[in-house]
Amino acid sequence: MEYRFDNYILKAFLASGLLAVVMMALALGLIQLFRYGPGLPASITLILAAIAFVLSASFFERYEVGSIMWSMLVSIIATLILALLSGGIIYAFSENSHPWEELLSGFAICIIIAMTLLSYLKRSLGEIEY
């Protein structure tokens, strides 16, 4: 059975679904962070921050578009996102029982928000191209 990705509706559903999964993982990561503390040890978080800083600093240096302060900001944001994603995955698969109705409702809301965001970004980026 062959799936074709030429269908606009299928592409939109897959894009909003993937973005919704990431949004759910970030939300669960925030719950994990505030209830139980960070999901990753401090040493792994520092390694993630160092890798993100080196990558962003080399990117900004290569294209001459930023400074060390921008590299630091990008690395902090990237580290936070990665730590929240990992915490969300840990929280989702932990032994805590989660009511499936709440998770499904949250996922449905994330799909709606993701599709709205993607539609807005498509219009905004379309205006920039002119």
Coordinates of C-alpha atoms in Angstrom, one line a residue:
M1 CA 0.0 0.0 0.0
E2 CA 1.5 3.3 -1.1
Y3 CA 0.9 6.6 0.6
R4 CA 1.2 9.7 -1.4
F5 CA 2.0 13.0 0.4
D6 CA 0.7 15.1 -2.4
N7 CA -2.6 15.6 -0.6
Y8 CA -2.8 19.0 1.1
I9 CA -5.2 17.7 3.8
L10 CA -2.9 14.9 4.8
K11 CA 0.1 17.2 4.9
A12 CA -1.7 19.6 7.1
F13 CA -2.9 16.9 9.4
L14 CA 0.5 15.4 9.7
A15 CA 2.2 18.7 10.3
S16 CA -0.4 19.8 13.0
G17 CA -0.2 16.3 14.5
L18 CA 3.6 16.4 14.9
L19 CA 3.5 19.9 16.2
A20 CA 0.8 18.9 18.7
V21 CA 2.9 15.9 19.9
V22 CA 5.8 18.3 20.5
M23 CA 3.5 20.8 22.3
M24 CA 2.1 18.0 24.5
A25 CA 5.6 16.8 25.4
L26 CA 6.6 20.4 26.3
A27 CA 3.4 20.8 28.5
L28 CA 4.1 17.4 30.2
G29 CA 7.7 18.5 30.7
L30 CA 6.5 21.7 32.5
I31 CA 4.3 19.5 34.7
Q32 CA 7.3 17.2 35.4
L33 CA 9.5 20.2 36.1
F34 CA 7.2 21.9 38.6
R35 CA 6.0 18.7 40.4
Y36 CA 9.1 16.6 40.6
G37 CA 12.0 18.8 39.5
P38 CA 14.1 18.5 36.4
G39 CA 13.9 15.3 34.5
L40 CA 17.6 15.3 33.5
P41 CA 20.6 15.3 35.7
A42 CA 22.5 18.6 35.9
S43 CA 25.5 17.2 34.1
I44 CA 23.5 16.2 31.0
T45 CA 21.7 19.5 31.0
L46 CA 25.1 21.3 31.0
I47 CA 26.3 19.1 28.2
L48 CA 23.2 20.0 26.2
A49 CA 23.8 23.7 26.9
A50 CA 27.5 23.4 25.8
I51 CA 26.6 21.6 22.6
A52 CA 23.9 24.1 21.8
F53 CA 26.2 27.0 22.6
V54 CA 29.0 25.7 20.3
L55 CA 26.6 25.0 17.5
S56 CA 24.8 28.4 17.7
A57 CA 28.1 30.3 18.1
S58 CA 29.6 28.6 15.0
F59 CA 26.4 29.2 13.1
F60 CA 26.4 32.9 14.0
E61 CA 30.1 33.3 13.3
R62 CA 29.8 31.5 9.9
Y63 CA 26.9 33.7 8.7
E64 CA 28.0 36.8 10.6
V65 CA 24.5 37.5 11.9
G66 CA 24.9 37.4 15.6
S67 CA 27.2 37.7 18.6
I68 CA 28.1 35.6 21.6
M69 CA 25.1 37.0 23.5
W70 CA 22.8 35.8 20.8
S71 CA 24.5 32.4 20.9
M72 CA 24.0 32.3 24.7
L73 CA 20.3 33.1 24.3
V74 CA 19.8 30.5 21.6
S75 CA 21.6 27.9 23.7
I76 CA 19.5 28.7 26.8
I77 CA 16.3 28.4 24.8
A78 CA 17.4 25.2 23.0
T79 CA 18.5 23.6 26.3
L80 CA 15.2 24.5 28.0
I81 CA 13.3 23.0 25.1
L82 CA 15.3 19.8 25.1
A83 CA 15.1 19.5 28.9
L84 CA 11.3 20.0 28.8
L85 CA 10.9 17.5 25.9
S86 CA 12.8 14.9 27.8
G87 CA 11.0 15.6 31.0
G88 CA 7.7 15.3 29.2
I89 CA 8.6 12.0 27.7
I90 CA 9.7 10.8 31.2
Y91 CA 6.5 12.1 32.7
A92 CA 4.3 10.5 30.0
F93 CA 5.9 7.0 30.4
S94 CA 6.3 7.1 34.2
E95 CA 4.4 5.0 36.6
N96 CA 1.9 7.8 37.4
S97 CA -1.5 6.9 36.1
H98 CA -2.8 9.6 33.7
P99 CA -6.5 9.7 32.8
W100 CA -6.6 9.1 29.1
E101 CA -9.5 11.5 28.7
E102 CA -7.4 14.4 29.9
L103 CA -4.4 13.5 27.7
L104 CA -6.7 13.1 24.7
S105 CA -8.5 16.4 25.4
G106 CA -5.1 18.1 25.8
F107 CA -3.9 16.5 22.5
A108 CA -7.0 17.7 20.7
I109 CA -6.5 21.3 22.0
C110 CA -2.9 21.1 20.9
I111 CA -3.9 20.0 17.4
I112 CA -6.3 23.0 17.1
I113 CA -3.6 25.4 18.3
A114 CA -1.0 23.8 16.0
M115 CA -3.2 24.1 12.9
T116 CA -4.0 27.7 13.8
L117 CA -0.3 28.5 14.3
L118 CA 0.7 26.8 11.0
S119 CA -2.0 28.6 9.1
Y120 CA -0.9 31.9 10.5
L121 CA 2.8 31.2 9.7
K122 CA 1.9 30.2 6.2
R123 CA 0.2 33.5 5.6
S124 CA 2.9 35.5 7.3
L125 CA 5.7 33.8 5.4
G126 CA 3.7 34.2 2.1
E127 CA 3.6 37.9 2.7
I128 CA 7.4 38.1 3.2
E129 CA 8.1 36.4 -0.1
Y130 CA 6.7 39.3 -2.2

